[in-house]
Tab-separated table of C-alpha atoms and ligand atoms in Angstrom:
chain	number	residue	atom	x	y	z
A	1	UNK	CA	20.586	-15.092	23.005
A	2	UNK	CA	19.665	-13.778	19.386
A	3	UNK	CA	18.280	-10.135	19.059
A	4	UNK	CA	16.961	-10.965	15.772
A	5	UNK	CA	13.434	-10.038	15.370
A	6	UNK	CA	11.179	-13.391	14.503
A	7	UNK	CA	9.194	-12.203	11.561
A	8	UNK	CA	6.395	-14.106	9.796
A	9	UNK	CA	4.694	-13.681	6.145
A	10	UNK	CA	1.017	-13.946	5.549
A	11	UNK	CA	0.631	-15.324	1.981
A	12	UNK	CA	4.492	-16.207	1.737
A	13	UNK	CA	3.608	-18.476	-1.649
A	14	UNK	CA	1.973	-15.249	-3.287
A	15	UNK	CA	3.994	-13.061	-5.941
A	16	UNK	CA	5.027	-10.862	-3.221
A	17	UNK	CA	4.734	-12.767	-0.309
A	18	UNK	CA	7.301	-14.797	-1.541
A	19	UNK	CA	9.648	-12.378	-2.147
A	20	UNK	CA	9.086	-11.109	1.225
A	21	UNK	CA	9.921	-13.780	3.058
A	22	UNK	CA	13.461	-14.614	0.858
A	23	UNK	CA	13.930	-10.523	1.859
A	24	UNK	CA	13.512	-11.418	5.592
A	25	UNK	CA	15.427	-14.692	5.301
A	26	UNK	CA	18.508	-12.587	3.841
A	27	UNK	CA	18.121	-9.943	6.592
A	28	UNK	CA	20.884	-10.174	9.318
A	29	UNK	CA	18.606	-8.684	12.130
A	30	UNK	CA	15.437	-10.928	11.024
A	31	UNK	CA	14.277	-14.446	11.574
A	32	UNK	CA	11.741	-16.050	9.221
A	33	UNK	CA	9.625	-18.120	11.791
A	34	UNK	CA	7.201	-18.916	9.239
A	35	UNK	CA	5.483	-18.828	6.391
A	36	UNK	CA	1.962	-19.466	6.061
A	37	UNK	CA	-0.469	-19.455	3.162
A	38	UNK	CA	-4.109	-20.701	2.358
A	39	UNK	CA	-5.561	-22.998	4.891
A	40	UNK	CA	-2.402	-22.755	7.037
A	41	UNK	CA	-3.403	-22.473	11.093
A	42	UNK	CA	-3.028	-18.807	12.251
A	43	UNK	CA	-2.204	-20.718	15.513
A	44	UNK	CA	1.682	-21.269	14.019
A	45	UNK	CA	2.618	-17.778	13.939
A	46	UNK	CA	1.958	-17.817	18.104
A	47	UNK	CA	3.955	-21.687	18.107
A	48	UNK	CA	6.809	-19.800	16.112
A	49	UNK	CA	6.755	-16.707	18.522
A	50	UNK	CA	6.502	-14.290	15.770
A	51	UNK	CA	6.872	-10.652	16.819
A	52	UNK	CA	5.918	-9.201	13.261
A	53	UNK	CA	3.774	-10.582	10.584
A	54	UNK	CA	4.244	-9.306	6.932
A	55	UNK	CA	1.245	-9.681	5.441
A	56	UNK	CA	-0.083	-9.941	1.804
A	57	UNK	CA	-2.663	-12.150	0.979
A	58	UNK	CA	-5.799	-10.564	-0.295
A	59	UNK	CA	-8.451	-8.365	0.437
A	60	UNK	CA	-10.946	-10.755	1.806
A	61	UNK	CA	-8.400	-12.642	4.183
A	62	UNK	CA	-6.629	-9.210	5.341
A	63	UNK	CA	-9.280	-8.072	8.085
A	64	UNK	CA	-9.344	-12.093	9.935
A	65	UNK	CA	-5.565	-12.358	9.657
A	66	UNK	CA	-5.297	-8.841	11.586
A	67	UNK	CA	-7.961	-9.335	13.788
A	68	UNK	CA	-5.722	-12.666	15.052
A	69	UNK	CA	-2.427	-10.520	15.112
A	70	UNK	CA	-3.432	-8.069	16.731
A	71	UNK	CA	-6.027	-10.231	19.539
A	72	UNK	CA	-2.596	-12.145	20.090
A	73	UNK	CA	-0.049	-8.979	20.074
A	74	UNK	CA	1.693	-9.722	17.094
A	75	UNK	CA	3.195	-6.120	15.060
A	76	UNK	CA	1.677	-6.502	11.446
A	77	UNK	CA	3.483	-4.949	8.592
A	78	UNK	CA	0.253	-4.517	5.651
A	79	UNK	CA	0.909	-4.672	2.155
A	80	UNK	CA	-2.487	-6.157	0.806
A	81	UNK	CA	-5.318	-3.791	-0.646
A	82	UNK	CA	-8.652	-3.171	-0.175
A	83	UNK	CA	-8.509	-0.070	2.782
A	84	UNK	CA	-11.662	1.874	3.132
A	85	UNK	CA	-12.436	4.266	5.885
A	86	UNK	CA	-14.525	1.991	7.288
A	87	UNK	CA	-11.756	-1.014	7.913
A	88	UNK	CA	-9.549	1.780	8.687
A	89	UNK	CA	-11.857	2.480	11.544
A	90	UNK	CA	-12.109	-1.266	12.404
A	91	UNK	CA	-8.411	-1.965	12.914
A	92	UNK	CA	-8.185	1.833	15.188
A	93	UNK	CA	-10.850	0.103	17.229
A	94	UNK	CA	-9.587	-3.387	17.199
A	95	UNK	CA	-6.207	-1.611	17.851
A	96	UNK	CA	-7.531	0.107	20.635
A	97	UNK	CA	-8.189	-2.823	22.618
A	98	UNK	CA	-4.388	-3.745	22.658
A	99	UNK	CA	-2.046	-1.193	23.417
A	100	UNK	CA	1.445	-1.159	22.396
A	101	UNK	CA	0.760	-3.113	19.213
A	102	UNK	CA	1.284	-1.719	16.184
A	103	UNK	CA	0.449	-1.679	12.225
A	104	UNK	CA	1.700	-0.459	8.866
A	105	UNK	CA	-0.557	-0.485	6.306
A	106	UNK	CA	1.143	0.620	3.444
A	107	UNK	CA	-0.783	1.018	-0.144
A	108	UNK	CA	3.086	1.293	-1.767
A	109	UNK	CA	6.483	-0.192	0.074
A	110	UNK	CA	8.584	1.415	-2.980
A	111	UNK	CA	10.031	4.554	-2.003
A	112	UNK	CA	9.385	5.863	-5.642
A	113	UNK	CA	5.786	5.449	-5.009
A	114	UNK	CA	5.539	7.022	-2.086
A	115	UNK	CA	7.432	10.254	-3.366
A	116	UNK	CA	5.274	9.815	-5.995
A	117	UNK	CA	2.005	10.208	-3.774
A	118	UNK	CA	3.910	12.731	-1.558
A	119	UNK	CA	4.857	15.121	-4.706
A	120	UNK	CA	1.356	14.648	-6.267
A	121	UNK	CA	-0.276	15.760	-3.157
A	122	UNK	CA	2.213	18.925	-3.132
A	123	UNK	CA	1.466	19.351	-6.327
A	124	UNK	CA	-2.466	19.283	-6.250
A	125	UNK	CA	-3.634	23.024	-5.393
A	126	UNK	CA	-1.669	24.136	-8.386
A	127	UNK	CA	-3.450	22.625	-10.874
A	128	UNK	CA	-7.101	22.679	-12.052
A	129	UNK	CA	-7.311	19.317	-13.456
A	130	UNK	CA	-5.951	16.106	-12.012
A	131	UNK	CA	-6.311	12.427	-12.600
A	132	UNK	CA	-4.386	9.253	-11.904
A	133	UNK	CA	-3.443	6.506	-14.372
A	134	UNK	CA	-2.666	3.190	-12.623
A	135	UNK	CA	-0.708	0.066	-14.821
A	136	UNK	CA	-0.697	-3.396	-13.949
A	137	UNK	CA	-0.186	-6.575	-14.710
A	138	UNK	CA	-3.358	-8.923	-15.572
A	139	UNK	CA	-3.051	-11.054	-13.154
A	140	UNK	CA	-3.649	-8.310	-10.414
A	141	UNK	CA	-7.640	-9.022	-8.730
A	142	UNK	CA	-8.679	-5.632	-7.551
A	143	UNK	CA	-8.869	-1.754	-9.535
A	144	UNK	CA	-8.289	0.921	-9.088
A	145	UNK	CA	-4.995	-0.762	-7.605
A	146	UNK	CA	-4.731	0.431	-3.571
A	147	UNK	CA	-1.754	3.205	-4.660
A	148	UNK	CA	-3.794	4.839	-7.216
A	149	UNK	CA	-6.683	5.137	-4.653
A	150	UNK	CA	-4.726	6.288	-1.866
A	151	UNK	CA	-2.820	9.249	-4.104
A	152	UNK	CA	-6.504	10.168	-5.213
A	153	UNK	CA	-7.242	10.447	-1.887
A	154	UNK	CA	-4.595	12.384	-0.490
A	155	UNK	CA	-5.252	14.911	-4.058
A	156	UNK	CA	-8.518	15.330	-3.129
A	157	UNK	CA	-8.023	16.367	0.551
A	158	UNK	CA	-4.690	18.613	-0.572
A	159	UNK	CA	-7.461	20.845	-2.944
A	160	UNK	CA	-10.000	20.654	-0.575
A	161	UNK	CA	-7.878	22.597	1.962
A	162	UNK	CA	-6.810	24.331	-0.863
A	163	UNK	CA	-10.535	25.543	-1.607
A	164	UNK	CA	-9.958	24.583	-5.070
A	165	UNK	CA	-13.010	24.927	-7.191
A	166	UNK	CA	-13.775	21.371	-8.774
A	167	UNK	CA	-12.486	19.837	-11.429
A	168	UNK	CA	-13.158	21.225	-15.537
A	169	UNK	CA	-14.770	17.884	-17.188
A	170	UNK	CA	-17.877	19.232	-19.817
A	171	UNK	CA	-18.120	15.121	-20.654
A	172	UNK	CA	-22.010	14.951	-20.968
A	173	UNK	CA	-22.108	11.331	-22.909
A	174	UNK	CA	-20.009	8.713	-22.040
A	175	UNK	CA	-19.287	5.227	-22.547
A	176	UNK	CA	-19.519	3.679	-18.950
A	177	UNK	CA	-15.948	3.552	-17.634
A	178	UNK	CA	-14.642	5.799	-20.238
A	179	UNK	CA	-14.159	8.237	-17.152
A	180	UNK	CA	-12.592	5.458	-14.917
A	181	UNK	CA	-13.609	5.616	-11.292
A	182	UNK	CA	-14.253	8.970	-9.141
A	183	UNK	CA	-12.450	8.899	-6.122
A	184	UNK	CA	-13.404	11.881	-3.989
A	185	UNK	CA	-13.821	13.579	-7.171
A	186	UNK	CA	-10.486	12.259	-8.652
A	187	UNK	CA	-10.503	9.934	-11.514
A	188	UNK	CA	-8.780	7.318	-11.632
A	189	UNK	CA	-7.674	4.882	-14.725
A	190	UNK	CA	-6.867	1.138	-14.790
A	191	UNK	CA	-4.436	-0.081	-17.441
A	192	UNK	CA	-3.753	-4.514	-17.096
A	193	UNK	CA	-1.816	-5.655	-19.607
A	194	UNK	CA	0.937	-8.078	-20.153
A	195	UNK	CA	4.036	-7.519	-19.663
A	196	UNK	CA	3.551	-5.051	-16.848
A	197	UNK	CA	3.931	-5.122	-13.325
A	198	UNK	CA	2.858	-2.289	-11.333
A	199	UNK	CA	3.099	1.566	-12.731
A	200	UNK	CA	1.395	5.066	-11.544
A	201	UNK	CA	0.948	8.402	-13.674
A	202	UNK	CA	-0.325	11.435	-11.758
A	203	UNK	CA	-1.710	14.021	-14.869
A	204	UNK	CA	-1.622	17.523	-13.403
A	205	UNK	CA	-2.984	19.919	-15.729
A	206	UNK	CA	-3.538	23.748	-15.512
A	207	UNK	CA	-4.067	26.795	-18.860
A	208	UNK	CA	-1.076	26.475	-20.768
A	209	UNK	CA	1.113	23.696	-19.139
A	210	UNK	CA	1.146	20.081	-17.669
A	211	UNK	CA	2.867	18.158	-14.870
A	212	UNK	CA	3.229	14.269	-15.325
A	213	UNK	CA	4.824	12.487	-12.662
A	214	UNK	CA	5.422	8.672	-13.494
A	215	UNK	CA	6.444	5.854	-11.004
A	216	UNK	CA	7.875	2.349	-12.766
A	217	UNK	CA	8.379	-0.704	-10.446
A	218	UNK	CA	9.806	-2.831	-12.532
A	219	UNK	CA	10.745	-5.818	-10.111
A	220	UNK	CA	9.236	-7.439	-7.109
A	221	UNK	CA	11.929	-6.277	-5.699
A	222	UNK	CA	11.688	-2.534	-5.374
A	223	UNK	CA	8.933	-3.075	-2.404
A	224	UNK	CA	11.454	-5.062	-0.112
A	225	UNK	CA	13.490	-2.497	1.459
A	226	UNK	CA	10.229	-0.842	2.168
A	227	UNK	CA	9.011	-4.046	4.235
A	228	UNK	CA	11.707	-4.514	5.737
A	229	UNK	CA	12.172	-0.793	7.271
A	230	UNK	CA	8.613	-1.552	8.226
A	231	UNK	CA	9.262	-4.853	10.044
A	232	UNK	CA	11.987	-2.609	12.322
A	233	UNK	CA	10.042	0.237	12.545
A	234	UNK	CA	6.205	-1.017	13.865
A	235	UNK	CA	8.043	-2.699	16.673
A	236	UNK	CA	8.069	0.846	18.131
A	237	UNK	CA	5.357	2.633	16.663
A	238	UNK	CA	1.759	1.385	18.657
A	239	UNK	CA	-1.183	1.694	17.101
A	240	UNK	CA	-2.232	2.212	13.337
A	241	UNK	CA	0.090	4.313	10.687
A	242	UNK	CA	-0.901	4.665	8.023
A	243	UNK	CA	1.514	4.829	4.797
A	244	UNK	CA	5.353	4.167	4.508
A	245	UNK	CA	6.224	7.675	4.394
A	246	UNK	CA	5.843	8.559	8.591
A	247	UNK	CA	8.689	5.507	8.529
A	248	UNK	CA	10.633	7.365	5.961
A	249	UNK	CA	12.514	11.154	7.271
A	250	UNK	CA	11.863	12.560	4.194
A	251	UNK	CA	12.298	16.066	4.969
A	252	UNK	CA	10.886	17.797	1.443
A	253	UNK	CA	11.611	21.327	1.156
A	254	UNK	CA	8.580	23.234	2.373
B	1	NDP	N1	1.795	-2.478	-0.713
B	1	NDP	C1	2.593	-2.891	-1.704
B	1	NDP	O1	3.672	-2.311	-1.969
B	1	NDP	C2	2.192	-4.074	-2.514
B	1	NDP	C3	0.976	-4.649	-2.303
B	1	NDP	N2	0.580	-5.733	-3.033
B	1	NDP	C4	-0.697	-6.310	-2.661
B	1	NDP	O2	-0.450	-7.527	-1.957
B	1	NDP	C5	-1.535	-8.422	-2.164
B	1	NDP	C6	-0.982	-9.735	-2.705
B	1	NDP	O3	-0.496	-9.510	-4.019
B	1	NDP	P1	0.140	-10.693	-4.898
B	1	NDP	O4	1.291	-11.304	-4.174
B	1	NDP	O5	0.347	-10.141	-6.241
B	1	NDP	O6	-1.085	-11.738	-4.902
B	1	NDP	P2	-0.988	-13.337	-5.012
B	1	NDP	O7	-2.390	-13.783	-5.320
B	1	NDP	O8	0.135	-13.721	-5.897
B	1	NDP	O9	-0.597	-13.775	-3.526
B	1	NDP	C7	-1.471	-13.799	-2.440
B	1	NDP	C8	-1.217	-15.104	-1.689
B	1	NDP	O10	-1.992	-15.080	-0.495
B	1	NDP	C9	-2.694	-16.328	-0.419
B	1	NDP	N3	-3.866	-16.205	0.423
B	1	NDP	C10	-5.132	-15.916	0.082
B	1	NDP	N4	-5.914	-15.910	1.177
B	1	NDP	C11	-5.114	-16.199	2.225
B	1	NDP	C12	-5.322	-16.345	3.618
B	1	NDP	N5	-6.536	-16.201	4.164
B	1	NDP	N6	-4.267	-16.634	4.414
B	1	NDP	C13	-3.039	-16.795	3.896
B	1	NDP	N7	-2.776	-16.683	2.569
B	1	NDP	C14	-3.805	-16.381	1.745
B	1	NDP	C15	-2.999	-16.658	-1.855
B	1	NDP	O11	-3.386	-18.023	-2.018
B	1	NDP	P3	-4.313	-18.418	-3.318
B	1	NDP	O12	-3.441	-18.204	-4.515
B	1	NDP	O13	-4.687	-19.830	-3.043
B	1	NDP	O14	-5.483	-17.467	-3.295
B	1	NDP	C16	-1.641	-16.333	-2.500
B	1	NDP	O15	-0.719	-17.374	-2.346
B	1	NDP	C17	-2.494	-7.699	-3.114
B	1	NDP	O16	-3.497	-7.044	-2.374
B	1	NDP	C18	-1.591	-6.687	-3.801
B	1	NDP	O17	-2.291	-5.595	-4.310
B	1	NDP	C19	1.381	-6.276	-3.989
B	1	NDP	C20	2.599	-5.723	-4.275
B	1	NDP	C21	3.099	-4.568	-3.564
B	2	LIG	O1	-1.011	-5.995	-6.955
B	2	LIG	C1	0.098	-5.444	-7.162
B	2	LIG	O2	0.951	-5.903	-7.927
B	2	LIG	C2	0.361	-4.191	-6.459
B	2	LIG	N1	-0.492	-3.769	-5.569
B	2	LIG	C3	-0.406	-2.578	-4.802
B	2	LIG	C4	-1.520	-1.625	-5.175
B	2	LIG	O3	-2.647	-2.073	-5.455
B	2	LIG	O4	-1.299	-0.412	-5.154
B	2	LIG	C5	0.967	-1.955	-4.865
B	2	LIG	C6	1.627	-2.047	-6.210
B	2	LIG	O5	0.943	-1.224	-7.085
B	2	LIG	C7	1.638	-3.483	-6.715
């Protein structure tokens, strides 16, 4: 009987849905048991006996095609944007009500990202100022992307604990947006433009010196081995986690 774990993708004719599921087709220990887009029947993925759904679709389809994974017991692997602590909260609860399933939601599967996030977040009490600059390419729907939101996030929270006073900014006219967003008193910048495909600058700035630290994917393919290390890993990990880095041992120097 094949051990191979029957994996599904959500939005499999998407830019990186389809790359996903040619990843999981070309993975010895996976089986692509479908791959379902716009319009197609949720009901397949239980017909196929999927164990893990990778999905990555779109903000408004992400919450209806978790609520049905999860109802029927099926691991979900997350790639798609559009997390706020409220849906965060939704899929605990709706998670709650189904032990022993579990899912990633992952605002980065690129291990360069992450570190990114990780080293900005280590980085964050050191420095009075700090924004994010997120690049894209046009074609992308939402900004700030969901990586650029999450390593705001995870700033803010590292100088809160930090008790670091907030941010110099003595801007008292601006042209609206010329700040970008605030997030949790981080601002954050959106760059689209041709050509690109999805890039992150952290700005760390304190008297006297600066820290840039710059993540490049360059390729769709620099966020597969992240899905797929999710797909093996969610199996075993119940409930929510949140972020490809409690997957990854990454044991930085304290
Ligand atoms: N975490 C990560 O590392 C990464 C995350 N992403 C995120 O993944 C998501 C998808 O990105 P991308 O591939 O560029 O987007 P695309 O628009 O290229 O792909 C999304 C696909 O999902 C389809 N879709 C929309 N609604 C549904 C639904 N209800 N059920 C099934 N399929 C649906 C779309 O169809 P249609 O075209 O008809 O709308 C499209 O084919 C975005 O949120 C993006 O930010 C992207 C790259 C990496
Ligand atoms: O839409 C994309 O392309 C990407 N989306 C994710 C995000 O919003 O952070 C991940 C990566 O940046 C590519």
């Amino acid at each position: 009987m094949s051990t191979k774990l029957r994996v599904a993708v959500l939005g499999a004719k998407g830019r990186i849905g389809s790359e996903a599921a040619r990843a999981v087709e070309a993975a010895d220990d996976m089986e692509l048991v479908a791959a379902l887009d716009r319009d197609d029947d949720l009901d397949a993925l239980v017909g196929a006996g999927a164990q893990v759904v990778v999905e990555l679709t779109a903000p408004s389809a992400v919450m209806g095609n978790l609520d049905f994974c999860v109802r029927h017991g099926i691991h979900a692997v997350v790639g798609t944007t559009g997390w706020t602590d409220d849906r965060l909260a939704q899929l605990r609860t709706l998670l709650a009500g189904s032990p022993g399933t579990g899912v990633l939601v992952a605002p980065n599967f690129s291990i360069g990202a992450v570190l990114t996030m990780k080293f900005s977040q280590a980085a964050a009490r050191f420095f009075e100022s700090a924004e994010v600059v997120e690049l894209h390419h046009p074609n992308k729907a939402d900004a700030p992307s969901g990586t650029a939101t999450r390593t705001a996030q995870l700033i803010a929270a590292a100088r809160a604990e930090a008790g670091c006073a907030p941010q110099p900014d003595a801007t008292v006219t601006a042209l609206d947006g010329a700040r970008g967003a605030d997030v949790e008193g981080v601002r954050v910048h959106s760059v689209r433009l041709r050509g690109l495909l999805a890039h992150q600058e952290v700005l760390l700035g304190a008297e006297g010196e600066t820290l840039t630290i710059r993540h490049d994917s360059v390729h769709h393919s620099s966020f597969m081995p992240g899905i797929l290390l999710g797909v093996r890993r969610v199996v075993g990990a119940p409930g929510l986690t949140h972020g490809l880095e409690h997957f990854l041992d990454l044991n930085l120097p304290a």
